[in-house]
Amino acid sequence: METAHIKDVVAHLRVILNPDDVISLTRILLLLKGVGASTVNNIMPIIKGDLKPDIKLLPSNKSQSLTPLFNTLGQLRDYSTTKKPEEIVSAVINYYRPILKDKYDDFSKREKDLDHFEYLSTQYSNLEDFISDLALEPPDASVEGMYKKNSDDEALTISTIHSAKGLEWDSVFIIGAVDGRFPSAYSFNSEEEMDEELRLMYVATTRAKNNLYITYPVDMYDYSMNMVLSKPSRFLDGIPDDILERWDITEEE
């Protein structure tokens, strides 16, 4: 959840909840084409926490970027107490998607994160609670808090690898360890990105105190790449058989 594109979406949501959040508002203004620090400084006194400012008072040469933003924020601010969180999140993502495509070469990969983020919002009935529970600073706070809260009970914790940093569990399941997903196909041609994914695998495997399970499908279809993924993660290659017990689970006919 600490990736830049997720933080961009969260910044929009925070401004909808609190128009006086200058830090979040500055972040989303700087995403706009032609808007820099000087423009932000000039329009902040005009906005003054109003998500429906008089567009005529804003710099005319920036109106093409500013008008859609404030139309979206103002409308969603009105709906924030009556619409479901996922409806607000979906609207923000739809507005943000063209920015994502313009800003990132790997936007198709990042879009999956946005889809997952939108799904997470369906678990909440209140947008403010959703944003509060994300606890992006520090990124592992929400998982850690959940872990402590349930420390006396048997509980299943679902976590990203990033959010699990510094935490341990008796048993850990790493799912989807198939080449093309972990590591991502986008890292195949970049030594730097491959090293980063290997580091993430190290973080994931060292979260387990006693039992570590690494699972992967026999085959799976990846719609974004239009191909079937069937090879276990290359990160499993070279692990000695004496510490790796292999199980093949198939459906009975």
mmCIF file of C-alpha atoms in Angstrom:
data_model
loop_
_atom_site.group_PDB
_atom_site.id
_atom_site.type_symbol
_atom_site.label_atom_id
_atom_site.label_comp_id
_atom_site.label_asym_id
_atom_site.label_seq_id
_atom_site.Cartn_x
_atom_site.Cartn_y
_atom_site.Cartn_z
ATOM 1 C CA MET A 1 0.000 0.000 0.000
ATOM 2 C CA GLU A 2 3.001 2.300 0.176
ATOM 3 C CA THR A 3 3.482 2.446 -3.602
ATOM 4 C CA ALA A 4 3.303 5.882 -5.226
ATOM 5 C CA HIS A 5 0.147 5.254 -7.268
ATOM 6 C CA ILE A 6 -1.769 3.979 -4.237
ATOM 7 C CA LYS A 7 -0.621 6.995 -2.241
ATOM 8 C CA ASP A 8 -1.884 9.196 -5.075
ATOM 9 C CA VAL A 9 -5.362 7.677 -4.822
ATOM 10 C CA VAL A 10 -5.333 7.871 -1.026
ATOM 11 C CA ALA A 11 -4.360 11.551 -1.236
ATOM 12 C CA HIS A 12 -7.500 12.216 -3.293
ATOM 13 C CA LEU A 13 -9.629 10.376 -0.736
ATOM 14 C CA ARG A 14 -8.078 12.286 2.153
ATOM 15 C CA VAL A 15 -8.849 15.604 0.493
ATOM 16 C CA ILE A 16 -12.444 14.510 -0.060
ATOM 17 C CA LEU A 17 -12.729 13.773 3.659
ATOM 18 C CA ASN A 18 -10.757 16.838 4.728
ATOM 19 C CA PRO A 19 -10.452 19.675 2.188
ATOM 20 C CA ASP A 20 -8.007 21.421 4.552
ATOM 21 C CA ASP A 21 -5.445 18.623 4.154
ATOM 22 C CA VAL A 22 -2.839 20.800 2.456
ATOM 23 C CA ILE A 23 -0.236 18.039 2.124
ATOM 24 C CA SER A 24 -2.577 15.676 0.274
ATOM 25 C CA LEU A 25 -3.996 18.480 -1.861
ATOM 26 C CA THR A 26 -0.499 19.578 -2.850
ATOM 27 C CA ARG A 27 0.347 16.007 -3.849
ATOM 28 C CA ILE A 28 -2.616 15.647 -6.196
ATOM 29 C CA LEU A 29 -2.190 19.121 -7.692
ATOM 30 C CA LEU A 30 1.409 18.323 -8.607
ATOM 31 C CA LEU A 31 0.161 15.292 -10.549
ATOM 32 C CA LEU A 32 -1.508 17.592 -13.065
ATOM 33 C CA LYS A 33 0.164 18.552 -16.318
ATOM 34 C CA GLY A 34 1.597 22.053 -16.241
ATOM 35 C CA VAL A 35 1.113 22.457 -12.501
ATOM 36 C CA GLY A 36 4.250 23.060 -10.471
ATOM 37 C CA ALA A 37 5.119 24.358 -7.038
ATOM 38 C CA SER A 38 4.585 28.015 -7.984
ATOM 39 C CA THR A 39 1.101 27.291 -9.345
ATOM 40 C CA VAL A 40 0.197 25.394 -6.184
ATOM 41 C CA ASN A 41 1.356 28.308 -4.032
ATOM 42 C CA ASN A 42 -0.728 30.708 -6.104
ATOM 43 C CA ILE A 43 -3.988 28.769 -5.981
ATOM 44 C CA MET A 44 -3.905 27.594 -2.351
ATOM 45 C CA PRO A 45 -5.136 30.982 -1.032
ATOM 46 C CA ILE A 46 -7.961 30.868 -3.585
ATOM 47 C CA ILE A 47 -9.100 27.382 -2.620
ATOM 48 C CA LYS A 48 -8.996 27.822 1.173
ATOM 49 C CA GLY A 49 -10.403 24.360 1.796
ATOM 50 C CA ASP A 50 -13.186 24.789 -0.764
ATOM 51 C CA LEU A 51 -13.417 21.892 -3.215
ATOM 52 C CA LYS A 52 -15.800 23.933 -5.382
ATOM 53 C CA PRO A 53 -13.752 27.086 -5.940
ATOM 54 C CA ASP A 54 -14.690 29.721 -8.470
ATOM 55 C CA ILE A 55 -12.874 28.374 -11.521
ATOM 56 C CA LYS A 56 -12.668 31.898 -12.947
ATOM 57 C CA LEU A 57 -10.316 32.836 -10.106
ATOM 58 C CA LEU A 58 -7.898 30.019 -10.926
ATOM 59 C CA PRO A 59 -5.110 30.480 -13.501
ATOM 60 C CA SER A 60 -6.842 30.376 -16.886
ATOM 61 C CA ASN A 61 -3.964 28.537 -18.561
ATOM 62 C CA LYS A 62 -4.318 25.712 -16.033
ATOM 63 C CA SER A 63 -8.095 25.342 -16.193
ATOM 64 C CA GLN A 64 -7.946 22.314 -18.492
ATOM 65 C CA SER A 65 -6.219 20.376 -15.696
ATOM 66 C CA LEU A 66 -7.776 22.026 -12.635
ATOM 67 C CA THR A 67 -11.443 21.985 -13.680
ATOM 68 C CA PRO A 68 -11.833 18.168 -13.953
ATOM 69 C CA LEU A 69 -10.014 17.727 -10.638
ATOM 70 C CA PHE A 70 -12.202 20.081 -8.640
ATOM 71 C CA ASN A 71 -15.375 18.906 -10.371
ATOM 72 C CA THR A 72 -14.516 15.364 -9.246
ATOM 73 C CA LEU A 73 -13.435 16.291 -5.717
ATOM 74 C CA GLY A 74 -16.385 18.609 -5.129
ATOM 75 C CA GLN A 75 -18.954 16.092 -6.310
ATOM 76 C CA LEU A 76 -17.438 13.229 -4.323
ATOM 77 C CA ARG A 77 -17.222 15.427 -1.236
ATOM 78 C CA ASP A 78 -21.006 15.849 -1.463
ATOM 79 C CA TYR A 79 -21.452 12.087 -1.813
ATOM 80 C CA SER A 80 -18.904 11.048 0.827
ATOM 81 C CA THR A 81 -21.485 10.530 3.576
ATOM 82 C CA THR A 82 -24.149 8.852 1.443
ATOM 83 C CA LYS A 83 -22.247 6.699 -1.045
ATOM 84 C CA LYS A 84 -20.503 3.437 -0.194
ATOM 85 C CA PRO A 85 -16.699 3.654 0.147
ATOM 86 C CA GLU A 86 -16.159 1.474 -2.911
ATOM 87 C CA GLU A 87 -18.255 3.873 -5.024
ATOM 88 C CA ILE A 88 -16.114 6.829 -3.966
ATOM 89 C CA VAL A 89 -12.901 4.848 -4.469
ATOM 90 C CA SER A 90 -14.048 3.641 -7.894
ATOM 91 C CA ALA A 91 -14.825 7.206 -9.000
ATOM 92 C CA VAL A 92 -11.417 8.455 -7.835
ATOM 93 C CA ILE A 93 -9.641 5.603 -9.619
ATOM 94 C CA ASN A 94 -11.550 6.295 -12.839
ATOM 95 C CA TYR A 95 -10.461 9.937 -12.641
ATOM 96 C CA TYR A 96 -6.867 8.979 -11.790
ATOM 97 C CA ARG A 97 -6.442 6.260 -14.422
ATOM 98 C CA PRO A 98 -5.410 8.614 -17.293
ATOM 99 C CA ILE A 99 -2.830 10.182 -14.963
ATOM 100 C CA LEU A 100 -1.514 6.720 -14.125
ATOM 101 C CA LYS A 101 -1.140 5.825 -17.806
ATOM 102 C CA ASP A 102 0.661 9.068 -18.534
ATOM 103 C CA LYS A 103 2.971 8.837 -15.521
ATOM 104 C CA TYR A 104 4.063 5.186 -15.517
ATOM 105 C CA ASP A 105 5.321 2.962 -18.320
ATOM 106 C CA ASP A 106 4.198 -0.110 -16.362
ATOM 107 C CA PHE A 107 0.705 1.272 -15.780
ATOM 108 C CA SER A 108 -0.986 -2.046 -16.637
ATOM 109 C CA LYS A 109 0.832 -3.700 -13.754
ATOM 110 C CA ARG A 110 -0.068 -0.854 -11.411
ATOM 111 C CA GLU A 111 -3.714 -0.992 -12.463
ATOM 112 C CA LYS A 112 -3.918 -4.385 -10.768
ATOM 113 C CA ASP A 113 -2.947 -2.709 -7.510
ATOM 114 C CA LEU A 114 -5.759 -0.213 -7.982
ATOM 115 C CA ASP A 115 -8.238 -3.035 -8.582
ATOM 116 C CA HIS A 116 -7.091 -4.702 -5.365
ATOM 117 C CA PHE A 117 -7.310 -1.398 -3.503
ATOM 118 C CA GLU A 118 -10.871 -0.931 -4.717
ATOM 119 C CA TYR A 119 -11.719 -4.453 -3.549
ATOM 120 C CA LEU A 120 -10.341 -3.685 -0.077
ATOM 121 C CA SER A 121 -12.692 -0.726 0.187
ATOM 122 C CA THR A 122 -15.694 -3.056 -0.175
ATOM 123 C CA GLN A 123 -14.923 -4.396 3.296
ATOM 124 C CA TYR A 124 -15.880 -1.060 4.864
ATOM 125 C CA SER A 125 -19.130 0.802 5.337
ATOM 126 C CA ASN A 126 -17.404 4.094 6.127
ATOM 127 C CA LEU A 127 -14.772 5.825 3.987
ATOM 128 C CA GLU A 128 -13.086 7.480 6.951
ATOM 129 C CA ASP A 129 -12.597 4.125 8.687
ATOM 130 C CA PHE A 130 -11.108 2.679 5.515
ATOM 131 C CA ILE A 131 -8.566 5.480 5.176
ATOM 132 C CA SER A 132 -7.709 5.337 8.872
ATOM 133 C CA ASP A 133 -7.108 1.589 8.790
ATOM 134 C CA LEU A 134 -4.711 1.850 5.881
ATOM 135 C CA ALA A 135 -2.177 3.488 8.209
ATOM 136 C CA LEU A 136 0.227 4.158 5.382
ATOM 137 C CA GLU A 137 2.805 5.771 7.680
ATOM 138 C CA PRO A 138 4.414 3.500 8.741
ATOM 139 C CA PRO A 139 3.239 1.024 6.057
ATOM 140 C CA ASP A 140 3.254 -1.988 8.365
ATOM 141 C CA ALA A 141 1.290 -0.368 11.193
ATOM 142 C CA SER A 142 -2.125 -1.769 10.272
ATOM 143 C CA VAL A 143 -0.876 -5.338 10.011
ATOM 144 C CA GLU A 144 1.117 -5.026 13.218
ATOM 145 C CA GLY A 145 -1.888 -3.635 15.053
ATOM 146 C CA MET A 146 -4.084 -6.459 13.828
ATOM 147 C CA TYR A 147 -1.456 -9.003 14.827
ATOM 148 C CA LYS A 148 -1.185 -7.625 18.370
ATOM 149 C CA LYS A 149 -4.948 -7.395 18.754
ATOM 150 C CA ASN A 150 -5.394 -11.075 17.908
ATOM 151 C CA SER A 151 -2.235 -12.356 19.568
ATOM 152 C CA ASP A 152 -4.180 -14.417 22.128
ATOM 153 C CA ASP A 153 -6.504 -15.974 19.566
ATOM 154 C CA GLU A 154 -6.108 -18.158 16.535
ATOM 155 C CA ALA A 155 -6.422 -15.818 13.609
ATOM 156 C CA LEU A 156 -5.575 -15.654 9.939
ATOM 157 C CA THR A 157 -3.645 -12.562 8.875
ATOM 158 C CA ILE A 158 -3.628 -11.696 5.182
ATOM 159 C CA SER A 159 -0.804 -9.330 4.376
ATOM 160 C CA THR A 160 1.331 -7.987 1.584
ATOM 161 C CA ILE A 161 5.040 -8.707 1.882
ATOM 162 C CA HIS A 162 5.826 -5.034 2.408
ATOM 163 C CA SER A 163 3.382 -4.765 5.289
ATOM 164 C CA ALA A 164 4.760 -7.904 6.957
ATOM 165 C CA LYS A 165 8.244 -6.466 7.411
ATOM 166 C CA GLY A 166 9.441 -6.853 10.991
ATOM 167 C CA LEU A 167 6.666 -9.297 11.912
ATOM 168 C CA GLU A 168 6.742 -13.066 12.420
ATOM 169 C CA TRP A 169 4.167 -15.838 12.551
ATOM 170 C CA ASP A 170 4.382 -19.488 13.505
ATOM 171 C CA SER A 171 3.263 -20.541 10.026
ATOM 172 C CA VAL A 172 3.394 -18.561 6.805
ATOM 173 C CA PHE A 173 1.891 -19.314 3.386
ATOM 174 C CA ILE A 174 3.357 -17.597 0.330
ATOM 175 C CA ILE A 175 0.837 -17.956 -2.476
ATOM 176 C CA GLY A 176 1.162 -17.630 -6.239
ATOM 177 C CA ALA A 177 4.899 -18.370 -6.433
ATOM 178 C CA VAL A 178 4.864 -18.844 -10.183
ATOM 179 C CA ASP A 179 7.220 -17.309 -12.738
ATOM 180 C CA GLY A 180 5.521 -14.291 -14.221
ATOM 181 C CA ARG A 181 3.904 -13.366 -10.925
ATOM 182 C CA PHE A 182 6.687 -13.840 -8.381
ATOM 183 C CA PRO A 183 8.972 -12.708 -9.788
ATOM 184 C CA SER A 184 6.864 -10.497 -11.989
ATOM 185 C CA ALA A 185 7.338 -10.811 -15.729
ATOM 186 C CA TYR A 186 8.141 -7.101 -15.768
ATOM 187 C CA SER A 187 11.373 -7.827 -13.889
ATOM 188 C CA PHE A 188 12.716 -10.451 -16.316
ATOM 189 C CA ASN A 189 14.699 -7.949 -18.361
ATOM 190 C CA SER A 190 15.926 -5.819 -15.471
ATOM 191 C CA GLU A 191 18.622 -7.065 -13.123
ATOM 192 C CA GLU A 192 17.782 -4.309 -10.648
ATOM 193 C CA GLU A 193 14.083 -5.198 -10.526
ATOM 194 C CA MET A 194 14.889 -8.915 -10.283
ATOM 195 C CA ASP A 195 17.145 -8.236 -7.304
ATOM 196 C CA GLU A 196 14.331 -6.273 -5.673
ATOM 197 C CA GLU A 197 11.884 -9.153 -6.149
ATOM 198 C CA LEU A 198 14.444 -11.598 -4.746
ATOM 199 C CA ARG A 199 14.777 -9.341 -1.722
ATOM 200 C CA LEU A 200 11.000 -9.474 -1.288
ATOM 201 C CA MET A 201 11.100 -13.267 -1.424
ATOM 202 C CA TYR A 202 13.727 -13.209 1.324
ATOM 203 C CA VAL A 203 11.504 -10.965 3.441
ATOM 204 C CA ALA A 204 8.516 -13.251 2.872
ATOM 205 C CA THR A 205 10.298 -16.500 3.695
ATOM 206 C CA THR A 206 11.874 -15.142 6.870
ATOM 207 C CA ARG A 207 8.494 -14.213 8.397
ATOM 208 C CA ALA A 208 7.912 -17.873 9.370
ATOM 209 C CA LYS A 209 9.069 -19.118 12.772
ATOM 210 C CA ASN A 210 8.385 -22.836 12.277
ATOM 211 C CA ASN A 211 6.410 -23.653 9.135
ATOM 212 C CA LEU A 212 6.797 -22.140 5.688
ATOM 213 C CA TYR A 213 4.529 -23.141 2.800
ATOM 214 C CA ILE A 214 5.149 -21.869 -0.729
ATOM 215 C CA THR A 215 2.316 -22.591 -3.144
ATOM 216 C CA TYR A 216 1.851 -22.194 -6.871
ATOM 217 C CA PRO A 217 -0.843 -23.289 -9.342
ATOM 218 C CA VAL A 218 -0.323 -26.112 -11.824
ATOM 219 C CA ASP A 219 -1.161 -23.535 -14.460
ATOM 220 C CA MET A 220 -2.895 -20.190 -14.550
ATOM 221 C CA TYR A 221 -3.907 -17.787 -17.283
ATOM 222 C CA ASP A 222 -2.645 -14.221 -17.035
ATOM 223 C CA TYR A 223 -5.025 -11.968 -18.941
ATOM 224 C CA SER A 224 -2.697 -8.961 -18.906
ATOM 225 C CA MET A 225 0.039 -10.924 -20.706
ATOM 226 C CA ASN A 226 -2.308 -13.229 -22.631
ATOM 227 C CA MET A 227 -0.353 -16.330 -21.647
ATOM 228 C CA VAL A 228 -0.463 -19.374 -19.383
ATOM 229 C CA LEU A 229 1.892 -19.345 -16.399
ATOM 230 C CA SER A 230 2.947 -22.821 -15.291
ATOM 231 C CA LYS A 231 6.586 -22.704 -14.151
ATOM 232 C CA PRO A 232 7.270 -22.511 -10.403
ATOM 233 C CA SER A 233 9.122 -19.395 -9.309
ATOM 234 C CA ARG A 234 12.778 -19.408 -10.300
ATOM 235 C CA PHE A 235 13.508 -18.360 -6.731
ATOM 236 C CA LEU A 236 12.776 -21.954 -5.691
ATOM 237 C CA ASP A 237 15.517 -23.322 -7.932
ATOM 238 C CA GLY A 238 18.547 -24.558 -6.072
ATOM 239 C CA ILE A 239 16.867 -25.075 -2.704
ATOM 240 C CA PRO A 240 18.279 -28.363 -1.318
ATOM 241 C CA ASP A 241 15.820 -31.262 -1.175
ATOM 242 C CA ASP A 242 16.675 -31.916 2.473
ATOM 243 C CA ILE A 243 15.009 -28.659 3.513
ATOM 244 C CA LEU A 244 12.305 -28.531 0.856
ATOM 245 C CA GLU A 245 9.486 -31.050 1.003
ATOM 246 C CA ARG A 246 7.533 -31.064 -2.245
ATOM 247 C CA TRP A 247 3.805 -31.797 -2.312
ATOM 248 C CA ASP A 248 1.697 -32.187 -5.445
ATOM 249 C CA ILE A 249 -1.993 -31.677 -4.807
ATOM 250 C CA THR A 250 -4.384 -32.666 -7.566
ATOM 251 C CA GLU A 251 -8.144 -32.897 -7.708
ATOM 252 C CA GLU A 252 -9.602 -36.392 -7.523
ATOM 253 C CA GLU A 253 -11.496 -37.505 -10.607
#
